[in-house]
Backbone as XML, in Angstrom:
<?xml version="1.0"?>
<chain id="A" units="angstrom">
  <residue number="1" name="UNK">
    <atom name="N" x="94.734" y="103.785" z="73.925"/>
    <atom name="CA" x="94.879" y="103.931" z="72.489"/>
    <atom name="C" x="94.566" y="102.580" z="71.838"/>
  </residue>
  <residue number="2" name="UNK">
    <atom name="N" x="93.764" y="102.543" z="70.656"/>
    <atom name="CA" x="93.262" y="101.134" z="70.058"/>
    <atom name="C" x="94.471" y="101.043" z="69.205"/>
  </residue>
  <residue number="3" name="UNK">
    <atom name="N" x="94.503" y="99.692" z="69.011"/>
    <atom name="CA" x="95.099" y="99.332" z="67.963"/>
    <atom name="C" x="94.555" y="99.615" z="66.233"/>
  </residue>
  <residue number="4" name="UNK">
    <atom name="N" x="93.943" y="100.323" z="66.670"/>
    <atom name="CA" x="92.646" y="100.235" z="65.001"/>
    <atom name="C" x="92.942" y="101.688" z="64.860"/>
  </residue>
  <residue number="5" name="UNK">
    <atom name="N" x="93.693" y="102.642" z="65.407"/>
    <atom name="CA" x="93.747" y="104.083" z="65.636"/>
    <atom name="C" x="94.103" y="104.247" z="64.145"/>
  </residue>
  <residue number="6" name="UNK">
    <atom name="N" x="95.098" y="103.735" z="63.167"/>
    <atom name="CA" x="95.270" y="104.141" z="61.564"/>
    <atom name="C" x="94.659" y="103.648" z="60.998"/>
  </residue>
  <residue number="7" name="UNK">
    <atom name="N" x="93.164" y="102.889" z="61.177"/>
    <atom name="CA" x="92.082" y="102.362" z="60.193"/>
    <atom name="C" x="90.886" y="103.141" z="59.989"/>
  </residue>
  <residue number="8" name="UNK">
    <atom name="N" x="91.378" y="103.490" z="58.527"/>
    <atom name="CA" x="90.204" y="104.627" z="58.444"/>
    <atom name="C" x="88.721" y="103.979" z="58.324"/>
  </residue>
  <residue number="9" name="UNK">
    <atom name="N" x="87.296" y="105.081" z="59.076"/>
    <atom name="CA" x="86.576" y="104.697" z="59.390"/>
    <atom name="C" x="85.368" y="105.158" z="58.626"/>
  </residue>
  <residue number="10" name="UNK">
    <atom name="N" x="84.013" y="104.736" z="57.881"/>
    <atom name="CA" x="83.020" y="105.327" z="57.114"/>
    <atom name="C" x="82.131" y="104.941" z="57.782"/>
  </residue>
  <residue number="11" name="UNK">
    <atom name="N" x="81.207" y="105.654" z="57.124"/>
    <atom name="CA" x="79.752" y="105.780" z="57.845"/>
    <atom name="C" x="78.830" y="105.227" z="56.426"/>
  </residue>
  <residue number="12" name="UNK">
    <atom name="N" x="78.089" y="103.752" z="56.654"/>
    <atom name="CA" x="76.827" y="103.399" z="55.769"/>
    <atom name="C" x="75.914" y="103.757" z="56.372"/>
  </residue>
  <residue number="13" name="UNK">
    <atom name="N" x="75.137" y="103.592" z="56.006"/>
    <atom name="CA" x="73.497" y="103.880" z="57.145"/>
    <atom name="C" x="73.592" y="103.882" z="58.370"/>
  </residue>
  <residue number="14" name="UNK">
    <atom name="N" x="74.398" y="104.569" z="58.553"/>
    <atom name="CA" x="74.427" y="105.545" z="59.838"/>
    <atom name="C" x="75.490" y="104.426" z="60.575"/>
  </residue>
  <residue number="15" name="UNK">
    <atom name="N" x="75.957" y="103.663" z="59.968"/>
    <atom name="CA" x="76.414" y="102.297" z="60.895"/>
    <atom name="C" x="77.936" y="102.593" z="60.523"/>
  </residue>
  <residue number="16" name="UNK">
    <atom name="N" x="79.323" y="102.742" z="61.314"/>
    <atom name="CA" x="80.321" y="102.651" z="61.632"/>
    <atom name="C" x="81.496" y="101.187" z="60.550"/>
  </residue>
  <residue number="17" name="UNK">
    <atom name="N" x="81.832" y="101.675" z="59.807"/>
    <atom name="CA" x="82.377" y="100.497" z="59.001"/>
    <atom name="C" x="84.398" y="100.588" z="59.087"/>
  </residue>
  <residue number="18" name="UNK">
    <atom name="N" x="84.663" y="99.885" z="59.228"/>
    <atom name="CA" x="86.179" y="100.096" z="58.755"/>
    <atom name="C" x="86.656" y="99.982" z="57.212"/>
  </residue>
  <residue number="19" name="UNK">
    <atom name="N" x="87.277" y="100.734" z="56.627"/>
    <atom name="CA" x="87.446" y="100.655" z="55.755"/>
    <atom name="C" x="88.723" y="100.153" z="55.499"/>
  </residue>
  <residue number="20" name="UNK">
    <atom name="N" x="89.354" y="99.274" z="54.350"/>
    <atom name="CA" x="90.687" y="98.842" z="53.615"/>
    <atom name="C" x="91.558" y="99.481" z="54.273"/>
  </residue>
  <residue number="21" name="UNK">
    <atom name="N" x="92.593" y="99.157" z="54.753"/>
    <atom name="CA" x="93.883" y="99.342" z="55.336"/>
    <atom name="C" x="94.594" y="99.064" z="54.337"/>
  </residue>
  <residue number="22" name="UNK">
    <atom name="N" x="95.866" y="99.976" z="53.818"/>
    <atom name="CA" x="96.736" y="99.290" z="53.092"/>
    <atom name="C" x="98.466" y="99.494" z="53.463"/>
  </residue>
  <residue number="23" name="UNK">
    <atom name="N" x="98.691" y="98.385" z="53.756"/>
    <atom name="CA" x="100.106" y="98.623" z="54.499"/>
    <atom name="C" x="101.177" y="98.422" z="53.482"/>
  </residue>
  <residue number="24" name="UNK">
    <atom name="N" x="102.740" y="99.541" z="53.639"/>
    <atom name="CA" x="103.756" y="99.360" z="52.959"/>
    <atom name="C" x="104.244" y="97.971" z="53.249"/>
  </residue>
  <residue number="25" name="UNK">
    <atom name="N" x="105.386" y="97.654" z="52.591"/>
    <atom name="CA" x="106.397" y="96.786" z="52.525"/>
    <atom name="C" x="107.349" y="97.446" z="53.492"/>
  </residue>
  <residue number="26" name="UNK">
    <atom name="N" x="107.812" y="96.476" z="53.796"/>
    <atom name="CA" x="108.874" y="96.947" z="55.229"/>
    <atom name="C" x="110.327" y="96.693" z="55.180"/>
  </residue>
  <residue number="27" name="UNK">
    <atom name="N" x="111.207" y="97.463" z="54.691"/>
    <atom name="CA" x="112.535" y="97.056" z="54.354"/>
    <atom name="C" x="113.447" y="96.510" z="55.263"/>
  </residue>
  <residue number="28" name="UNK">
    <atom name="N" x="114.449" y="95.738" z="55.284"/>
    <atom name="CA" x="115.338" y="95.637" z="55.956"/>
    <atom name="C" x="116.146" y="96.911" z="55.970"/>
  </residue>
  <residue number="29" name="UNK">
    <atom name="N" x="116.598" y="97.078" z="57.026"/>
    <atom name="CA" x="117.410" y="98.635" z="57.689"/>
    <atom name="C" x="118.385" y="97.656" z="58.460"/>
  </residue>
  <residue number="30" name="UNK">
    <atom name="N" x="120.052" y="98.210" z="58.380"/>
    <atom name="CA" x="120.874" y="97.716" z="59.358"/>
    <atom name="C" x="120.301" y="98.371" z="61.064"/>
  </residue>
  <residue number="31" name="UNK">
    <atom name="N" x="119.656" y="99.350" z="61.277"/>
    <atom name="CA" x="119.057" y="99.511" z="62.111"/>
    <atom name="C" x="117.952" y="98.875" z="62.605"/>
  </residue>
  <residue number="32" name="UNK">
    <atom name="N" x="117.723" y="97.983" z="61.783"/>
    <atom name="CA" x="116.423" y="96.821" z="62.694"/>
    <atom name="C" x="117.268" y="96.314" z="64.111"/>
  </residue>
  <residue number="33" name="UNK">
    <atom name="N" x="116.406" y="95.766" z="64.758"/>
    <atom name="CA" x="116.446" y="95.178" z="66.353"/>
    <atom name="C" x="116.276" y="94.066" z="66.037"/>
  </residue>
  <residue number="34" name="UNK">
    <atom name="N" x="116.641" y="92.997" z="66.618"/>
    <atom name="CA" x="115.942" y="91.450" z="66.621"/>
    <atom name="C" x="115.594" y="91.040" z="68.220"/>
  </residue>
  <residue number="35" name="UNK">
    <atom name="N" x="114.918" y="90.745" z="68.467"/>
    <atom name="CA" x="114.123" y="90.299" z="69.956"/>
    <atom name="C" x="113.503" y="89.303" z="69.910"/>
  </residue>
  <residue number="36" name="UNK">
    <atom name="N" x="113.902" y="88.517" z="71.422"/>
    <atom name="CA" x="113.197" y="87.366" z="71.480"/>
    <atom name="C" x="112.099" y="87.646" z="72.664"/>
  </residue>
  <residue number="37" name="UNK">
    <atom name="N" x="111.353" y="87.041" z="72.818"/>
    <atom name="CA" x="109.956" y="87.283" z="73.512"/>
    <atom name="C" x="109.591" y="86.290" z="74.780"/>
  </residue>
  <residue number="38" name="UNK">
    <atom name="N" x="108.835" y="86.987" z="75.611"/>
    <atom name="CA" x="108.512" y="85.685" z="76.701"/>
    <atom name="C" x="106.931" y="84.800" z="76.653"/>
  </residue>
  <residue number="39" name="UNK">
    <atom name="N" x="107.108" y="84.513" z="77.509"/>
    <atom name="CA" x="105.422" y="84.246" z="76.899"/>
    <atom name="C" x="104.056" y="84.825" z="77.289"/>
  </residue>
  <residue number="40" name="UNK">
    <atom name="N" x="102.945" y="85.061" z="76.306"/>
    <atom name="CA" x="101.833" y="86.575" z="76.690"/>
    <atom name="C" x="102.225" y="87.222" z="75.879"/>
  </residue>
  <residue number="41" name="UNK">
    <atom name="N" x="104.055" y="87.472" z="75.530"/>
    <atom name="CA" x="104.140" y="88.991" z="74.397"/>
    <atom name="C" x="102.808" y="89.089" z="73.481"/>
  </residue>
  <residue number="42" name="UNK">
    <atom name="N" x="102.547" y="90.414" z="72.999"/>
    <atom name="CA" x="101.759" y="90.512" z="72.064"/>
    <atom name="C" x="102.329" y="91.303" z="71.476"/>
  </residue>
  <residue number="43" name="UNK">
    <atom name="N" x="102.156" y="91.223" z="70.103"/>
    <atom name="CA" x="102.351" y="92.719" z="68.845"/>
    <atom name="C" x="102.263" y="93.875" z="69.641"/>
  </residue>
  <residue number="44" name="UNK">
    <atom name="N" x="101.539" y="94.293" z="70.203"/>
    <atom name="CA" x="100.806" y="95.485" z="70.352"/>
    <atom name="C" x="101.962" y="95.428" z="71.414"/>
  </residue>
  <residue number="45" name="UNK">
    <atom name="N" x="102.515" y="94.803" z="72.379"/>
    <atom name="CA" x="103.547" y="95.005" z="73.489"/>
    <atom name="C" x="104.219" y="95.580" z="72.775"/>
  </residue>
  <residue number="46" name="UNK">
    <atom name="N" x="105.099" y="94.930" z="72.164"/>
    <atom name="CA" x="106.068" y="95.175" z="71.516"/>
    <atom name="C" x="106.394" y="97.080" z="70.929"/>
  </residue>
  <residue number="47" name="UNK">
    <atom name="N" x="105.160" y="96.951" z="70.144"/>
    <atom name="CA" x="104.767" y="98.289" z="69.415"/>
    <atom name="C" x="105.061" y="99.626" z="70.189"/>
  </residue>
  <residue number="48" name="UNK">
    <atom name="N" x="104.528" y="99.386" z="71.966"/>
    <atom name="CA" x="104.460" y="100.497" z="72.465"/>
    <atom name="C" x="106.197" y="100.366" z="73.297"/>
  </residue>
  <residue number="49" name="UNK">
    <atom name="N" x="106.650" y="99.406" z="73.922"/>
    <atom name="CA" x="108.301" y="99.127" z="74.113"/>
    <atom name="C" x="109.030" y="99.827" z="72.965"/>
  </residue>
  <residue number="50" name="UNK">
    <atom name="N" x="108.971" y="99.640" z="71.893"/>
    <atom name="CA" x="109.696" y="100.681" z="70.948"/>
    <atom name="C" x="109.226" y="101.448" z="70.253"/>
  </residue>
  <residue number="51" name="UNK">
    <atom name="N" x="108.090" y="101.929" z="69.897"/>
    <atom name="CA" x="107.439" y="102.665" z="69.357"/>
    <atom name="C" x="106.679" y="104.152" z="70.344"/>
  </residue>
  <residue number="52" name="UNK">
    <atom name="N" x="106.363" y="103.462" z="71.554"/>
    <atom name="CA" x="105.453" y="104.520" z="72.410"/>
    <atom name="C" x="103.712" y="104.051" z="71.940"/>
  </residue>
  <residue number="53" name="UNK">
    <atom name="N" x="103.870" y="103.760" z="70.896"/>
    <atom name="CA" x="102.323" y="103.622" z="70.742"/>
    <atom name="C" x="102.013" y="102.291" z="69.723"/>
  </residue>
  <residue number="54" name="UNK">
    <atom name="N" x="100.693" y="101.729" z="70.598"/>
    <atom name="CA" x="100.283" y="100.046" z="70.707"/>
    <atom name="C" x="99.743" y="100.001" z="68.702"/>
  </residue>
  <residue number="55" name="UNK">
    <atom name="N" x="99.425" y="101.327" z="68.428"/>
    <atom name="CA" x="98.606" y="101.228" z="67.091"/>
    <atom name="C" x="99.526" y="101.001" z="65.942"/>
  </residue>
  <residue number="56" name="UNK">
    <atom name="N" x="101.040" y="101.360" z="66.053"/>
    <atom name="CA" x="101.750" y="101.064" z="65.641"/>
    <atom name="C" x="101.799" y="99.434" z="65.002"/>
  </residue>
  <residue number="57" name="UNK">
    <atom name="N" x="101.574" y="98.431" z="65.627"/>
    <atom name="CA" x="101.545" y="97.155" z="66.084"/>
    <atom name="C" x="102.122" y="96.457" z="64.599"/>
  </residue>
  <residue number="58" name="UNK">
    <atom name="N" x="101.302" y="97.020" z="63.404"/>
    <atom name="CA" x="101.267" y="96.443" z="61.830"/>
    <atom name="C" x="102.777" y="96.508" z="61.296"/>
  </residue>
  <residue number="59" name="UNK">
    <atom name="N" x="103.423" y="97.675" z="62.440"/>
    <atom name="CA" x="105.112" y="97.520" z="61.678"/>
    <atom name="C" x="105.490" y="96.518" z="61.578"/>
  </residue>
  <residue number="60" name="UNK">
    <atom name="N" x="105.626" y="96.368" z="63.085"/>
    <atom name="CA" x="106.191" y="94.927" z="63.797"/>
    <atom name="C" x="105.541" y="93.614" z="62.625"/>
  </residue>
  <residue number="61" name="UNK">
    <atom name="N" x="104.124" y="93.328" z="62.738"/>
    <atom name="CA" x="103.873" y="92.349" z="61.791"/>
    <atom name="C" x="104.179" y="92.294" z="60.261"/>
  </residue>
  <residue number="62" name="UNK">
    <atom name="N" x="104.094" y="93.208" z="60.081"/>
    <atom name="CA" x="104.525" y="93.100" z="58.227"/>
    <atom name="C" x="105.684" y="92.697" z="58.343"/>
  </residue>
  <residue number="63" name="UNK">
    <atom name="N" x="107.293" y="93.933" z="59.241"/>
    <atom name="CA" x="108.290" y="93.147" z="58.955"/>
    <atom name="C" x="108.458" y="92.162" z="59.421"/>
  </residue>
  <residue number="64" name="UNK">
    <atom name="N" x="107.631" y="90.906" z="60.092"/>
    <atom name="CA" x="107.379" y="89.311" z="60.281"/>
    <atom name="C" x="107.011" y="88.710" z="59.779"/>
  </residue>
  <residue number="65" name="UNK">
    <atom name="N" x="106.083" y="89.166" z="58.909"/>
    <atom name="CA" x="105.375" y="88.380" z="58.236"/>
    <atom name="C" x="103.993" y="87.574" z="58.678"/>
  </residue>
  <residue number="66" name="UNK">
    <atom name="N" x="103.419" y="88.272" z="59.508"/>
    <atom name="CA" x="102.386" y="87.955" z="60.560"/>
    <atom name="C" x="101.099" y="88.152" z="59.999"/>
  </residue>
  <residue number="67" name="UNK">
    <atom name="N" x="100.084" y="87.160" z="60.470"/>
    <atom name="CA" x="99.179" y="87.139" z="59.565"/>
    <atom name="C" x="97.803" y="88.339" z="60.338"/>
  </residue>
  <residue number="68" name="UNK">
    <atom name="N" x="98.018" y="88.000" z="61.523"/>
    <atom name="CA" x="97.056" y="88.579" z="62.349"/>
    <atom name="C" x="96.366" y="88.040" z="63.316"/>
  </residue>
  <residue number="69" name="UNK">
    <atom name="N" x="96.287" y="86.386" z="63.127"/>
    <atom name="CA" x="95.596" y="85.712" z="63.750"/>
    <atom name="C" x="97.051" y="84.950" z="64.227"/>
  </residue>
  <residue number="70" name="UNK">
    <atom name="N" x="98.128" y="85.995" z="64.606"/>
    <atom name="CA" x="99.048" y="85.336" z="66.155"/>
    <atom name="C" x="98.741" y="86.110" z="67.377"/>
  </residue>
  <residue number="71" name="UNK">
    <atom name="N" x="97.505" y="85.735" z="68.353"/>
    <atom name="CA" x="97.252" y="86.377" z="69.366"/>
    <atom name="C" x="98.931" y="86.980" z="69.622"/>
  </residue>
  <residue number="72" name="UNK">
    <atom name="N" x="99.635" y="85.849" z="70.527"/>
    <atom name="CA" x="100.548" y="85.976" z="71.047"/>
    <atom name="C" x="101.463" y="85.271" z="70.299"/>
  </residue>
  <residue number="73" name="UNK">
    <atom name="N" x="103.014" y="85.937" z="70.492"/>
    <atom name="CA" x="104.208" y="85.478" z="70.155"/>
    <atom name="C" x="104.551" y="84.448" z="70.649"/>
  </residue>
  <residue number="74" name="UNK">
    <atom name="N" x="105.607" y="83.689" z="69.137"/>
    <atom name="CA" x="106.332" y="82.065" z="69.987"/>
    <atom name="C" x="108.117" y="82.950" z="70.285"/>
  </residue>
  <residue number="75" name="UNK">
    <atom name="N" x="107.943" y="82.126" z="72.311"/>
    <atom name="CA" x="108.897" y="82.143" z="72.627"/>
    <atom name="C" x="109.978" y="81.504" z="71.927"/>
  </residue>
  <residue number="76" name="UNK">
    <atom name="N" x="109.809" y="80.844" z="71.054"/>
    <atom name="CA" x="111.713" y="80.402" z="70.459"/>
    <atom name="C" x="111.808" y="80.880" z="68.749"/>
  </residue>
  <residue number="77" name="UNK">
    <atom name="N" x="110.673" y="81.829" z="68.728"/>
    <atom name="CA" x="111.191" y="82.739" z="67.127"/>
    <atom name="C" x="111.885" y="83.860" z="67.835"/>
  </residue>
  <residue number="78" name="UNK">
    <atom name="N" x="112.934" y="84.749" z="66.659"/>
    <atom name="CA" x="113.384" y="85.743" z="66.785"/>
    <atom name="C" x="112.485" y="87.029" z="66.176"/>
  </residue>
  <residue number="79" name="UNK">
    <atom name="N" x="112.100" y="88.239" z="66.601"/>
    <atom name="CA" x="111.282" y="88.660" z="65.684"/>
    <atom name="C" x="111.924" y="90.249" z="65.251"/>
  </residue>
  <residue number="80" name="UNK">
    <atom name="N" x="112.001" y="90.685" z="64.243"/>
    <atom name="CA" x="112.743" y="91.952" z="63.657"/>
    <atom name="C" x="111.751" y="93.288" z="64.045"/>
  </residue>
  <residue number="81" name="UNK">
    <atom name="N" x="112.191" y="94.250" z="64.404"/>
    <atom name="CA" x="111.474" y="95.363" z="65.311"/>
    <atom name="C" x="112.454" y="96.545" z="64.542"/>
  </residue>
  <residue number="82" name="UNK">
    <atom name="N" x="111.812" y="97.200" z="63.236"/>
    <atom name="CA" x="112.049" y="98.092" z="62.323"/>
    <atom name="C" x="112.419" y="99.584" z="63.058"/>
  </residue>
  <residue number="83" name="UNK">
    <atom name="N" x="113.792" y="100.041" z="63.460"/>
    <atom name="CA" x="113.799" y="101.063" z="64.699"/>
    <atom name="C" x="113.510" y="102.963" z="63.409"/>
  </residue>
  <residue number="84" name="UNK">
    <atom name="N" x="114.150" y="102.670" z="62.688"/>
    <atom name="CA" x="113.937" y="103.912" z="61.771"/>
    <atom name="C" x="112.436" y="103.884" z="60.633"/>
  </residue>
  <residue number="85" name="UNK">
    <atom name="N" x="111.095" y="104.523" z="61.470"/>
    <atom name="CA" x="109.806" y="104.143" z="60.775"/>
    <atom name="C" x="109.069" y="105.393" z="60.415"/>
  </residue>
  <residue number="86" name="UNK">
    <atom name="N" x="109.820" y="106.551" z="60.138"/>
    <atom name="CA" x="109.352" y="107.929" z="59.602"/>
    <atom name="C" x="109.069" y="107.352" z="58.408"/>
  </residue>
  <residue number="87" name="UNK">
    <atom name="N" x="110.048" y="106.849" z="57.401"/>
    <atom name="CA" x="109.737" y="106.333" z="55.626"/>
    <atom name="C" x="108.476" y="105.623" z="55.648"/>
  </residue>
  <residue number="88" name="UNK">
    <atom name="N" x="108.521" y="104.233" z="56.694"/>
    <atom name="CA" x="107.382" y="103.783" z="56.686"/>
    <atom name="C" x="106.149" y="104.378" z="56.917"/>
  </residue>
  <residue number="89" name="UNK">
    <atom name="N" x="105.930" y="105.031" z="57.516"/>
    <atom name="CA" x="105.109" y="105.571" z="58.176"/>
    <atom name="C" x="104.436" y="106.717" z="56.928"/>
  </residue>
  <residue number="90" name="UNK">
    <atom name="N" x="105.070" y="107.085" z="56.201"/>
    <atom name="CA" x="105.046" y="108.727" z="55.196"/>
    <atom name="C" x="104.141" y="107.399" z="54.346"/>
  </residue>
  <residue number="91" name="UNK">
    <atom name="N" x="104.966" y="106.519" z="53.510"/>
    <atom name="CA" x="104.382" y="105.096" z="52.703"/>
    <atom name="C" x="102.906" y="104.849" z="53.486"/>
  </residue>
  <residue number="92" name="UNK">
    <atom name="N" x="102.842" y="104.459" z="54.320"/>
    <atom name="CA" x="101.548" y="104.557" z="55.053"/>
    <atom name="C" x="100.671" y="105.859" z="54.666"/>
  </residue>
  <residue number="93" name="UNK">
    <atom name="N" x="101.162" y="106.641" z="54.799"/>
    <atom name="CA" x="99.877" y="107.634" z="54.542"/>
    <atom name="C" x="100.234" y="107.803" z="53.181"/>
  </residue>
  <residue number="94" name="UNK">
    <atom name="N" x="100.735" y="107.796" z="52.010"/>
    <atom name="CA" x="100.486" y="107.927" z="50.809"/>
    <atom name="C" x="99.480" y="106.906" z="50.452"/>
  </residue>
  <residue number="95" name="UNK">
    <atom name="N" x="99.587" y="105.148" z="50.917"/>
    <atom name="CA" x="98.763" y="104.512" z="50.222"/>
    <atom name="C" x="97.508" y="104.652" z="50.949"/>
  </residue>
  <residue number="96" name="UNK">
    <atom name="N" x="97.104" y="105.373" z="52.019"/>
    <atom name="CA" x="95.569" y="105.507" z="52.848"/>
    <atom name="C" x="95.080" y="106.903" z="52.874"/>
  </residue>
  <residue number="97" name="UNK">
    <atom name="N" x="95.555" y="108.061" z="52.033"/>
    <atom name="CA" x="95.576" y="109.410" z="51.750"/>
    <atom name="C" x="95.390" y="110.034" z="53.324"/>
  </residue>
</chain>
């Protein structure tokens, strides 16, 4: 499964484009997780450890605040892992129809 699996995809001249992603805001929930990481973690680890699936990955970063360009996680941050993501997820498909 890619990580690109919720990026919707168009066709220009015949050529394969990704189109705008637009991700919710990610609330704090007393049900968030906090986890610390070893070293290698990646987003996408993480995603499928509590989620089941790697495409997920953008939860995890939004509620971090992650830019995209953190291959891998720092072992001495704590990082928040959003466990209730049906709301998010519904928000997700309202702003990408």
């Amino acid at each position: 499964m890619s990580r690109y699996n919720n990026t919707p995809i168009q066709k220009k001249d015949n050529v394969r484009i990704f189109s705008t992603t637009f991700y919710p805001q990610i609330p704090l929930q007393d049900s968030d997780k906090y986890v610390t990481v070893v070293m290698g973690t990646r987003v996408e680890n993480l995603a499928f450890k509590f989620y089941g699936d790697i495409s997920l990955w953008w939860i995890i970063a939004r509620a971090n605040g992650l830019t995209g360009t953190e291959l891998q996680l720092d072992t001495t941050k704590t990082y928040r892992i959003p466990i209730n993501i049906n709301s998010i997820l519904e928000e997700f498909t309202k702003l990408n129809g």
